[in-house]
Short mmCIF file of C-alpha atoms in Angstrom, two decimals:
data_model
loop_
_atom_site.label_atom_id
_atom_site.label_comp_id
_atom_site.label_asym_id
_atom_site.label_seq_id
_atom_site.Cartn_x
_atom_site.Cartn_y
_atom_site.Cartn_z
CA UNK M 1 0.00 0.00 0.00
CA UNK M 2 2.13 2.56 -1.04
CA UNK M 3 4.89 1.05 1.71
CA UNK M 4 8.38 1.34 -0.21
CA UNK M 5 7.26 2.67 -4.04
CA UNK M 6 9.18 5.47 -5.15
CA UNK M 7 7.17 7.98 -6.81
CA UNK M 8 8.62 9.68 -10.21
CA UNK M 9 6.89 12.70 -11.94
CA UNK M 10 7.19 13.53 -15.64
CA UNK M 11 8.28 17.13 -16.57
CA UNK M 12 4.96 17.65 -18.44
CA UNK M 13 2.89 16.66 -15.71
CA UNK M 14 5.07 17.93 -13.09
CA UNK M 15 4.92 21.67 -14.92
CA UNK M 16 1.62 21.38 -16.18
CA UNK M 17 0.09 21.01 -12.65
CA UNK M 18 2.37 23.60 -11.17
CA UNK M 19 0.89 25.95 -14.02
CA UNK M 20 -2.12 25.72 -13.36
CA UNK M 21 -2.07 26.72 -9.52
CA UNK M 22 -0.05 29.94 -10.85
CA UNK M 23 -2.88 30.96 -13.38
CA UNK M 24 -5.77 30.77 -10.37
CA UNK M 25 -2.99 32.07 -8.00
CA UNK M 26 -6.44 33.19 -6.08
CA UNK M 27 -7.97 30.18 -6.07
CA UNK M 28 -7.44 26.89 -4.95
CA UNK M 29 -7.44 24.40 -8.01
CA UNK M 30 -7.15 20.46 -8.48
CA UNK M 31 -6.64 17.97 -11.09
CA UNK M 32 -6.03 14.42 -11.58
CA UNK M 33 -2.84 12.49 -12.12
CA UNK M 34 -2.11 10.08 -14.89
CA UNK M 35 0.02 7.03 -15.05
CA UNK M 36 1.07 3.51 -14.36
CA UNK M 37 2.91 1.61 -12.07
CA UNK M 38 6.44 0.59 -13.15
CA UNK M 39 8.59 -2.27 -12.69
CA UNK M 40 6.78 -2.93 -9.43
CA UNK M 41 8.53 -0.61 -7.60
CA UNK M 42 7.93 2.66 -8.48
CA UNK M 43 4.74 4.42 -9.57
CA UNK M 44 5.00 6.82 -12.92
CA UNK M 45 3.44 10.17 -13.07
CA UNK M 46 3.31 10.68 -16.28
CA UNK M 47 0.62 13.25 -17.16
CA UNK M 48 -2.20 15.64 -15.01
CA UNK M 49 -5.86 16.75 -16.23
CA UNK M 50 -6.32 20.04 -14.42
CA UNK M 51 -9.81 19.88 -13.67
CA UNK M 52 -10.91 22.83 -11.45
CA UNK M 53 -10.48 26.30 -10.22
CA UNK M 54 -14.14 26.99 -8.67
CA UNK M 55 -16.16 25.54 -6.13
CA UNK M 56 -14.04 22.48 -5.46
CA UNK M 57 -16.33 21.62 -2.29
CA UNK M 58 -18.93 20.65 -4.48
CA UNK M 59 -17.75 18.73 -7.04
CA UNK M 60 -19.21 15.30 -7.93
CA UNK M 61 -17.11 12.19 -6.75
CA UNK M 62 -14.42 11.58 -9.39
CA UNK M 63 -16.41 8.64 -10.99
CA UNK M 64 -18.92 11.04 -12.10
CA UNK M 65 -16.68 12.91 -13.98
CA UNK M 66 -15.12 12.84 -16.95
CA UNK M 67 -12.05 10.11 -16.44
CA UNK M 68 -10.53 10.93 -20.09
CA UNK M 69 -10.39 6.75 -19.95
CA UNK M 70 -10.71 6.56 -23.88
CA UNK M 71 -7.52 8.80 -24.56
CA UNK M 72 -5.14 8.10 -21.73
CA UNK M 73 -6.34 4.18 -21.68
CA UNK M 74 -5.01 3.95 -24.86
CA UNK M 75 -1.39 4.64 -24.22
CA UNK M 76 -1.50 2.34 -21.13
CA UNK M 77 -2.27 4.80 -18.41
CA UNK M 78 -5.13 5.44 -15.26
CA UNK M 79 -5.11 7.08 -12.89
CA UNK M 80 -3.08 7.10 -10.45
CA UNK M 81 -3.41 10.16 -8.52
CA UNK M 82 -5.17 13.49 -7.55
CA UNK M 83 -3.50 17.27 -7.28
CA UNK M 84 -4.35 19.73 -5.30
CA UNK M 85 -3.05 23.51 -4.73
CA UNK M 86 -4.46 25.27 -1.63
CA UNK M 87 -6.29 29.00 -2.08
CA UNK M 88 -3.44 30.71 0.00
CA UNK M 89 -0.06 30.32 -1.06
CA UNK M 90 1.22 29.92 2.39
CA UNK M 91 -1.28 26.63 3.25
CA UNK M 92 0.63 23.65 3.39
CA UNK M 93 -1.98 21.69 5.18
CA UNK M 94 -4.14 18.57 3.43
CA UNK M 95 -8.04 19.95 2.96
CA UNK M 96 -10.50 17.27 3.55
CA UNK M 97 -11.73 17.85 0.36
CA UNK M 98 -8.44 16.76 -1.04
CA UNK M 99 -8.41 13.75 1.42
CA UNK M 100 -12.25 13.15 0.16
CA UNK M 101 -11.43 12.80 -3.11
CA UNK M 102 -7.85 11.52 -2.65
CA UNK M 103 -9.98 8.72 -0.35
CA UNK M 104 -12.08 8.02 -3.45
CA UNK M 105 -8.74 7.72 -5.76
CA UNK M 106 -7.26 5.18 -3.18
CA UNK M 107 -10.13 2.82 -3.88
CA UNK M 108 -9.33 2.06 -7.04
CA UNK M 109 -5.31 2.60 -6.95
CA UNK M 110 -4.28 1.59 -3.68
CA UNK M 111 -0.62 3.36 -4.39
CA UNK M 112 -2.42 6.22 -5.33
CA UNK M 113 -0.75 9.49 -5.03
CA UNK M 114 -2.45 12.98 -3.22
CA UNK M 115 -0.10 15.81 -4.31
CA UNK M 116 -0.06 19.44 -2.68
CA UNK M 117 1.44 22.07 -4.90
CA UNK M 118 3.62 24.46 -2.82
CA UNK M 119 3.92 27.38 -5.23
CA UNK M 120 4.80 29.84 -2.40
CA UNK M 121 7.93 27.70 -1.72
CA UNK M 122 9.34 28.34 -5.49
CA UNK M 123 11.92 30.22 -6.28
CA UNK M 124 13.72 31.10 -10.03
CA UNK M 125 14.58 27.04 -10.59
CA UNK M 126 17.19 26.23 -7.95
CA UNK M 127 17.26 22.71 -6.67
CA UNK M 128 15.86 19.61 -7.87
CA UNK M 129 13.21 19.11 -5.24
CA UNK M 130 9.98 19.02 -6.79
CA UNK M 131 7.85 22.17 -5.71
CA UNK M 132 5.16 19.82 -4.09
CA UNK M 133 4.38 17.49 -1.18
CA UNK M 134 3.43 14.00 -1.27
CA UNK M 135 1.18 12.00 0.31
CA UNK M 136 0.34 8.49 0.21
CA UNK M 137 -2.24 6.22 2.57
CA UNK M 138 -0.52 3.76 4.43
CA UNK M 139 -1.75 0.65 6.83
CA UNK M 140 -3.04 3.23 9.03
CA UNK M 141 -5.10 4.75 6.45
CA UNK M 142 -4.27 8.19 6.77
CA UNK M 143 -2.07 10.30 4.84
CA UNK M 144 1.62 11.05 5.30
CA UNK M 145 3.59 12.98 4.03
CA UNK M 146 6.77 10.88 2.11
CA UNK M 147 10.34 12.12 2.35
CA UNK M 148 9.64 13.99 5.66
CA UNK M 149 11.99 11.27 7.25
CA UNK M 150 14.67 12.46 4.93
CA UNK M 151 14.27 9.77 2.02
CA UNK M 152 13.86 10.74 -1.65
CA UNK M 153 11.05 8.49 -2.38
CA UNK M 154 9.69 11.59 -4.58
CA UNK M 155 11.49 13.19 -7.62
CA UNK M 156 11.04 14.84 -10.71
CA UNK M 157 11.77 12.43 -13.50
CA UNK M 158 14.14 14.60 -15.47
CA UNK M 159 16.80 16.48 -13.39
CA UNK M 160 16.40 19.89 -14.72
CA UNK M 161 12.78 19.97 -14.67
CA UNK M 162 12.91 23.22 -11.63
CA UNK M 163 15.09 24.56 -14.62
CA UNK M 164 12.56 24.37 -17.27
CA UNK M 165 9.61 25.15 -15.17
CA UNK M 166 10.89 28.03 -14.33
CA UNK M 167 11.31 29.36 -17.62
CA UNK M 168 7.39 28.71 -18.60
CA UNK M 169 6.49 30.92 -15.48
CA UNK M 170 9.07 33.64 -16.52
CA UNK M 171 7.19 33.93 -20.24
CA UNK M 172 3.89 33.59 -18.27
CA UNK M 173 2.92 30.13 -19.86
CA UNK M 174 0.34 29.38 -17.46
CA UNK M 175 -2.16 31.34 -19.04
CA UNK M 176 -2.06 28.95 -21.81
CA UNK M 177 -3.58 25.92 -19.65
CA UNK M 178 -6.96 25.20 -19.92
CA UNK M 179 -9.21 23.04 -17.32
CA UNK M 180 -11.63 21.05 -17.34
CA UNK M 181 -13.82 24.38 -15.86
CA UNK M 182 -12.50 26.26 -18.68
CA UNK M 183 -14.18 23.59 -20.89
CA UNK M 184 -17.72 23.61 -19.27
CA UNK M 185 -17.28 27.49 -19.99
CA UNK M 186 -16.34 26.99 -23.58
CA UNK M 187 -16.46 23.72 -25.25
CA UNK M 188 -13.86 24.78 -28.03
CA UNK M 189 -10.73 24.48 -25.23
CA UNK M 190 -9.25 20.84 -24.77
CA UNK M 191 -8.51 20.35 -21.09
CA UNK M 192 -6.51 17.94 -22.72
CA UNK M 193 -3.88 20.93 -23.54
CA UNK M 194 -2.33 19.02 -26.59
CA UNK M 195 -0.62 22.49 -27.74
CA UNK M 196 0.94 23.18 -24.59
CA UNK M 197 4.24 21.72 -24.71
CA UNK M 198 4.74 22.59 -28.30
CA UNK T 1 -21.40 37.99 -10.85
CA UNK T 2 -20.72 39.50 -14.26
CA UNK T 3 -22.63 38.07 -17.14
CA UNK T 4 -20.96 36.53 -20.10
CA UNK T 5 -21.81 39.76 -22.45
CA UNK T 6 -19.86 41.83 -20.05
CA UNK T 7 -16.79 39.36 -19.36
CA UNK T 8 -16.95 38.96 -23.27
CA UNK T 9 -16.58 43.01 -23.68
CA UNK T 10 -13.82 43.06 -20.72
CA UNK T 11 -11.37 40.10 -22.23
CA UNK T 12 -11.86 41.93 -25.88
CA UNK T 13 -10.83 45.27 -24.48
CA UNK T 14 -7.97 43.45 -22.59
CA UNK T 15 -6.69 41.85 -25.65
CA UNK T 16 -7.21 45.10 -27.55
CA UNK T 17 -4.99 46.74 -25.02
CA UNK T 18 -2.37 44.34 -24.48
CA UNK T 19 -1.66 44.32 -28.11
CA UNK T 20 -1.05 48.03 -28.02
CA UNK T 21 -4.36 48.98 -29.84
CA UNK T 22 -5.31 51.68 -27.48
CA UNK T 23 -7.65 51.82 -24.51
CA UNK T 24 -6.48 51.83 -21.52
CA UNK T 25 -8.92 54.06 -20.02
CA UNK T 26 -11.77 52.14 -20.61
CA UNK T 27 -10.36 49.02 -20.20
CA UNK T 28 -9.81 50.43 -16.70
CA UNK T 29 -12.98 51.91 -15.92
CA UNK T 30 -14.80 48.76 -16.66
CA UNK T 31 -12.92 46.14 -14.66
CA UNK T 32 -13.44 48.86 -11.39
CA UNK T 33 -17.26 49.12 -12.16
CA UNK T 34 -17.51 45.34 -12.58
CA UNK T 35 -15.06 45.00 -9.67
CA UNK T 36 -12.92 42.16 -11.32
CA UNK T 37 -9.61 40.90 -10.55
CA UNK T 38 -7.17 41.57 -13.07
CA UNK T 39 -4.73 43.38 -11.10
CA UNK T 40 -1.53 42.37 -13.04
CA UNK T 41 -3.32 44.48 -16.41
CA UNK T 42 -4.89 46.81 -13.92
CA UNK T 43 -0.94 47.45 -12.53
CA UNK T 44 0.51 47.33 -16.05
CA UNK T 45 -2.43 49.70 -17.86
CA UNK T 46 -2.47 51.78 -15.14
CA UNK T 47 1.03 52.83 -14.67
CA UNK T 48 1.50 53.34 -18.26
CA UNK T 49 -1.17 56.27 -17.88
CA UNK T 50 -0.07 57.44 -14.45
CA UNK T 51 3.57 57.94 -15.64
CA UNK T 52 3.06 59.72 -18.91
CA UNK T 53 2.56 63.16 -17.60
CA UNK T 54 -0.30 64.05 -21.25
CA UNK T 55 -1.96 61.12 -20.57
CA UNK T 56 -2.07 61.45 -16.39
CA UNK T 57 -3.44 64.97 -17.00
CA UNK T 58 -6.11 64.65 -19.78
CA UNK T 59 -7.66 62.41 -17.19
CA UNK T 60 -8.67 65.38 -14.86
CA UNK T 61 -10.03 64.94 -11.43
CA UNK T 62 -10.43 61.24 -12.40
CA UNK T 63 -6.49 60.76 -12.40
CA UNK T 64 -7.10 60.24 -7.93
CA UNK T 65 -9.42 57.33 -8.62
CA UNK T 66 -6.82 55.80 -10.85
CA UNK T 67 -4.20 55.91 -8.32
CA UNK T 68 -6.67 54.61 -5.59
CA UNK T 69 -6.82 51.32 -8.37
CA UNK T 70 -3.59 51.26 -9.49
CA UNK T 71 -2.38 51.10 -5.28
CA UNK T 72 -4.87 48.27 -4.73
CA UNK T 73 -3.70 46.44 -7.42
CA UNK T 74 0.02 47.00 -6.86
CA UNK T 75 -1.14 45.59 -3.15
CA UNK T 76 -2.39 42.63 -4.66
CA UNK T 77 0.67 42.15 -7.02
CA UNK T 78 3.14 42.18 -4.07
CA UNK T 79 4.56 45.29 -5.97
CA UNK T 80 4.64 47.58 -2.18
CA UNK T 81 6.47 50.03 -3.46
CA UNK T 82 4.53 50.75 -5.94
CA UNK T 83 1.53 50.82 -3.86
CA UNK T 84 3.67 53.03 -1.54
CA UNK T 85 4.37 55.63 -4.41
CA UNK T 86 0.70 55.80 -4.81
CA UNK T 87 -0.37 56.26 -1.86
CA UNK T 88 2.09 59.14 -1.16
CA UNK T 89 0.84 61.28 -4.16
CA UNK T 90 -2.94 60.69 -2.70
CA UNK T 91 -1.54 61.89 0.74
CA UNK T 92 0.08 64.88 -0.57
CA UNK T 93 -3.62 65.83 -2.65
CA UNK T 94 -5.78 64.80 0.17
CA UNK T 95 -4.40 65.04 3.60
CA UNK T 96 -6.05 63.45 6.40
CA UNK T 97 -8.47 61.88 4.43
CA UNK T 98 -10.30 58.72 6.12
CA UNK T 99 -10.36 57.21 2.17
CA UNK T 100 -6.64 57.60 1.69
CA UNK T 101 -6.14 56.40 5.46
CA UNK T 102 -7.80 53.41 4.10
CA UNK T 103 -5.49 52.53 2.12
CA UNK T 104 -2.95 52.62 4.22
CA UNK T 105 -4.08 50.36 6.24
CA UNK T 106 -4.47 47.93 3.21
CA UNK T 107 -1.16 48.47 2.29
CA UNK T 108 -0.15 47.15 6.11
CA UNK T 109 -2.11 44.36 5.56
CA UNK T 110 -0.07 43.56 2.36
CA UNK T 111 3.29 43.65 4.09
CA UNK T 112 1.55 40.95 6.94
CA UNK T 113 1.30 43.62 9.30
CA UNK T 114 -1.83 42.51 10.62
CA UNK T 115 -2.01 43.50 14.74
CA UNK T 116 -1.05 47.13 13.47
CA UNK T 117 -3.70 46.67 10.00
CA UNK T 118 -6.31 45.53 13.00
CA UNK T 119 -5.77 48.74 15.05
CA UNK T 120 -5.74 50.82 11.83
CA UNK T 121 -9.14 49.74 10.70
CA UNK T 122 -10.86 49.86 14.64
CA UNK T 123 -9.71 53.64 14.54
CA UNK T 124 -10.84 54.46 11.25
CA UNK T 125 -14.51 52.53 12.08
CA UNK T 126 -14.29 54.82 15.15
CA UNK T 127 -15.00 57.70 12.94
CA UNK T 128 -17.50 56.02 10.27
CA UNK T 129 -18.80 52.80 12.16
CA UNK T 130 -20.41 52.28 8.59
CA UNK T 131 -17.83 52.31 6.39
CA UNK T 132 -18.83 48.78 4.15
CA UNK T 133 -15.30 48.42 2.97
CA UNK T 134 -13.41 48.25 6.17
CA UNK T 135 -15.60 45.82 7.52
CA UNK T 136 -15.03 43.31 4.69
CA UNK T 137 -11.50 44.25 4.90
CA UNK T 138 -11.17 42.85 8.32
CA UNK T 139 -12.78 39.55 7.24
CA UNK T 140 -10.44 39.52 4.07
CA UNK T 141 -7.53 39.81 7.14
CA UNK T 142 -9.17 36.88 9.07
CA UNK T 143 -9.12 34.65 5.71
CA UNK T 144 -5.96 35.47 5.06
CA UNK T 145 -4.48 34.51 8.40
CA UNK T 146 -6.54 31.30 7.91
CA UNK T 147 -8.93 31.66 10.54
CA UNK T 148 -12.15 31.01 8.81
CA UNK T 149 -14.04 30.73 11.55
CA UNK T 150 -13.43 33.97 12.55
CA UNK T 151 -14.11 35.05 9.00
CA UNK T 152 -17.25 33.56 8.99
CA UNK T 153 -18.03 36.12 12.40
CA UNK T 154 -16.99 38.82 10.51
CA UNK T 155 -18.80 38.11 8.11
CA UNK T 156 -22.48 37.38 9.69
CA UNK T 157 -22.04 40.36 11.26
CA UNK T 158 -21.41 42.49 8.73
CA UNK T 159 -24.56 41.04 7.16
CA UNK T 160 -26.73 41.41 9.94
CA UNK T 161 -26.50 45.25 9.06
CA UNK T 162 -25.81 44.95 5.00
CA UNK T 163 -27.69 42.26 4.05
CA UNK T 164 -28.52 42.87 0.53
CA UNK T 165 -24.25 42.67 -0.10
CA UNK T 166 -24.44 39.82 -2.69
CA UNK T 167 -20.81 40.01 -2.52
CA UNK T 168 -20.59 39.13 1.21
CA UNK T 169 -23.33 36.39 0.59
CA UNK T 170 -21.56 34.64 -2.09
CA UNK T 171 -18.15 34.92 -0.26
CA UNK T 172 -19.88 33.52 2.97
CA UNK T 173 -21.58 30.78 0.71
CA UNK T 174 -17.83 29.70 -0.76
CA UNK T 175 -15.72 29.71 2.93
CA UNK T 176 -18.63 27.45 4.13
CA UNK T 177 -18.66 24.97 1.55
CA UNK T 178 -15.03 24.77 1.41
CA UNK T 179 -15.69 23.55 5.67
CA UNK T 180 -17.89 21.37 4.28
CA UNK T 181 -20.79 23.54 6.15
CA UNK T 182 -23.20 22.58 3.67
CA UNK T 183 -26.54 23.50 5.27
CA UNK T 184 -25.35 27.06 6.32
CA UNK T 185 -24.11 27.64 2.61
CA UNK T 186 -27.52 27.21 0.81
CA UNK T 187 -29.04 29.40 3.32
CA UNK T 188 -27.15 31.92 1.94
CA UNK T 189 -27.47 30.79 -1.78
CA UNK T 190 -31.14 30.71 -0.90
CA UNK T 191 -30.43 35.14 0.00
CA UNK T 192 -28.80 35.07 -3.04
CA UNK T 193 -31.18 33.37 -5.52
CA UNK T 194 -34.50 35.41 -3.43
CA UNK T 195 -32.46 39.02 -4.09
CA UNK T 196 -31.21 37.83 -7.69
CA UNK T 197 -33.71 35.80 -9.23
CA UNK T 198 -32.80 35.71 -12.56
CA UNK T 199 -28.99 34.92 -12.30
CA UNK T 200 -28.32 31.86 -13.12
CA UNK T 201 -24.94 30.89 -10.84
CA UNK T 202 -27.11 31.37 -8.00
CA UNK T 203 -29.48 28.67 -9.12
CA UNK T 204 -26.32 26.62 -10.78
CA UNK T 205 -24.19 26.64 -7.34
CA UNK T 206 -27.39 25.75 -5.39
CA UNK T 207 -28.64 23.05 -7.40
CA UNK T 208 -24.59 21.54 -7.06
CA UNK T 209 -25.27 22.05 -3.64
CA UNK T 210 -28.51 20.09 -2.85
CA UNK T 211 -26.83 16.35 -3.67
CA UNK T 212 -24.30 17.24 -0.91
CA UNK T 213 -26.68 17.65 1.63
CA UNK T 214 -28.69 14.88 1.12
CA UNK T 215 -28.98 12.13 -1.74
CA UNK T 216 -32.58 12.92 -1.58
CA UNK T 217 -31.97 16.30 -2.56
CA UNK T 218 -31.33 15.37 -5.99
CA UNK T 219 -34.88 16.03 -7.40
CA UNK T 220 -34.46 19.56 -6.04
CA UNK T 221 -31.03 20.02 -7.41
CA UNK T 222 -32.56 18.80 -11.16
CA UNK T 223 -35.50 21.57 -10.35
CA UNK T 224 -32.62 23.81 -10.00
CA UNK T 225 -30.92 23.38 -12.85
CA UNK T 226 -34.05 23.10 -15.03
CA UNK T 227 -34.74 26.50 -13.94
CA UNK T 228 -31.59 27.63 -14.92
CA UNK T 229 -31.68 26.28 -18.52
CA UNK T 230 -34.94 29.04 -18.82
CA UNK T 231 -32.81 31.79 -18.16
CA UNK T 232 -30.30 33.64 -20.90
CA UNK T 233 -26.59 33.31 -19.71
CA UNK T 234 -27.14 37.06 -19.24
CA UNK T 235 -29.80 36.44 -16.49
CA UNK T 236 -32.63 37.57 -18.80
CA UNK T 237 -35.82 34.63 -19.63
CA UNK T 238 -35.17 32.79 -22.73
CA UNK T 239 -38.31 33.71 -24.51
CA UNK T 240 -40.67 30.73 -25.05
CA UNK T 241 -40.79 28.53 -27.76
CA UNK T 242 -43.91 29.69 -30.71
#
């Protein structure tokens, strides 16, 4: 259950998610995570849906919403995971809506990740700590915190992925993602965000 | 709530403006009477008026109200000494003014400063016990601090004496559902929808509501959202079919 997995992120999923808690920098915002589980070991983050920026409180249970199973199912992933970023920049602590619907991840991905974007901790791309804390449910069913024993169960795939980030914040890329809210607002923008990386 | 016709006219102005096709001034003027959020354009707009000594001056007495915008917005961009700069020029036109004292007390609460914000705001409700804006401002300080319990004080009190504030309402509404208070939050979406019939997010964020409260709620929450497919995204009636 999570016991000894590392946990890797992909650049695209690790700066797509930290974009979108910039661009509703007043707001808290959430968003699923996309993956697989990897040589039996380790657990793959290899893409995010941002979903919301409004009313997260009231948001149907994640089986009711769109699960983008068709697209992502198709290159081998589910999900495996659930992002959240807090409304104040300075919150570090777990909401229990993010442990609601982090609970309702866990039931079907019982190494399923619960990430908390820290954007207040950021600063111009030093370091190779990812900008975000972990959590995973353990045998006590509650969620910890990994790495806050000093382990580095939790890293950003590529190594210079702080280095890159940073440079999509400094040309203000994050107005470029779209959500899944920005969808139900206007149909023609693909939460998907296909161009984004381009 | 702004209606999509007017959020349609504000993002074409913005885009207008940001790609140097002139303005500015109305660009401005509409996000303060719709009372949106854009500070970062509001900051970047606004200074490009307030520092070109033709443009500052063509706007007349209404060049004061800019700098009370562009300050706010500064505040809200971390940019204090920008805010500072502003503030000082509405000092030197207005001295002692309670509006101008106002914002100095926001501009405390921007550095963190809260006990001394706090004290700033009881001595300034000392002189106008009604002033609307100070009272929200102290909830604003309570949110920010994280105490949303003693946000949500604030903020029934403040709407024991303004209670047709939509703003407060909807603001109350959001810090309760985010505690999960469900019942408390569609008493004030049920203020909200009474005092704005016809506007649909009222009806749209209570029907999401009603399924939280209860799973037998659900026939009210599909009442709910029927009645909002009636109504024009404007909050006008969709005029019946021949």
């Amino acid at each position: 259950m999570g016991g000894e997995l590392r946990y890797e992120i992909g650049q695209n999923a690790y700066i797509k998610l930290v974009l979108h808690a910039l661009k509703h920098k007043t707001a808290a915002v959430n968003g699923v995570l996309l993956g697989r589980l990897s040589g039996g070991d380790a657990v793959e983050i290899a893409d995010a849906v941002p979903s919301f920026h409004s009313h997260l409180g009231l948001l149907p249970s994640p089986r009711d919403r769109p699960s983008s199973e068709e697209y992502y199912g198709a290159q081998g992933m589910y999900i495996v995971g659930y992002f959240h970023a807090n409304e104040r920049f300075n919150d570090f602590e777990l909401s229990n809506v993010a442990r609601n619907i982090g609970d309702h991840v866990h039931r079907y991905f019982p190494q399923a990740a619960l990430i908390l974007v820290e954007t207040g901790s950021f600063t111009k791309g030093e370091g190779q700590e990812p900008v975000m804390q972990l959590y995973t449910k353990d045998s006590s069913k509650s969620w910890k915190l990994v790495g806050s024993d000093g382990g580095s169960r939790f890293s950003t795939k590529e190594p210079s992925a702080n280095v890159v980030l940073w440079d999509y914040i400094s040309t203000q890329k994050w107005q470029d993602v779209v959500d899944f809210d920005d969808h139900l607002d206007d149909i023609s923008k693909d939460w998907l965000n296909p161009e984004l990386f381009k | 709530m702004v209606s999509k016709t007017e959020e349609a006219q504000v993002n074409r102005l913005e885009n207008q403006v940001d790609n140097g096709g002139g303005g500015a001034w109305e660009y401005l003027c509409l996000v303060r009477k719709l009372k949106l959020r854009r500070s970062d354009k509001v900051l970047k707009h606004g200074l490009s008026i307030l520092n070109d000594p033709s443009k500052r001056s063509s706007l007349g007495h209404e060049e004061w109200t800019l700098y009370e915008q562009v300050a706010i917005a500064a505040m809200d961009c971390q940019c204090l000494d920008v805010a500072k700069g502003c503030i000082n020029v509405l000092q030197k036109k207005f001295p002692g003014s309670k509006r101008v004292g106002r914002l100095e007390a926001m501009l405390l609460e921007a550095k963190g400063s809260w006990a001394e914000a706090g004290k700033a705001y009881s001595s300034l409700l000392e002189d106008n016990a009604l002033d609307q804006v100070i009272h929200k401002r102290r909830a604003a300080m309570e949110k920010a601090q994280g105490n949303l319990s003693g946000a949500i004080e604030c903020l029934n009190k403040y709407l024991e004496i303004f209670m047709a504030d939509h703003d407060a309402w909807r603001e109350l509404a959001e810090i309760y559902v985010s505690l999960q208070m469900y019942k408390q939050a569609a008493f004030c979406y049920e203020e909200l929808i009474l005092s704005q019939p016809t506007n649909p997010l009222c009806h749209l964020a209570y029907a999401d509501l009603s399924p939280k409260r209860s799973p037998l709620r659900a026939c009210e929450a599909a009442g709910c959202h029927c009645s909002c497919s009636n109504m024009e995204p404007d909050g006008n009636k969709k005029d019946s079919a021949p």
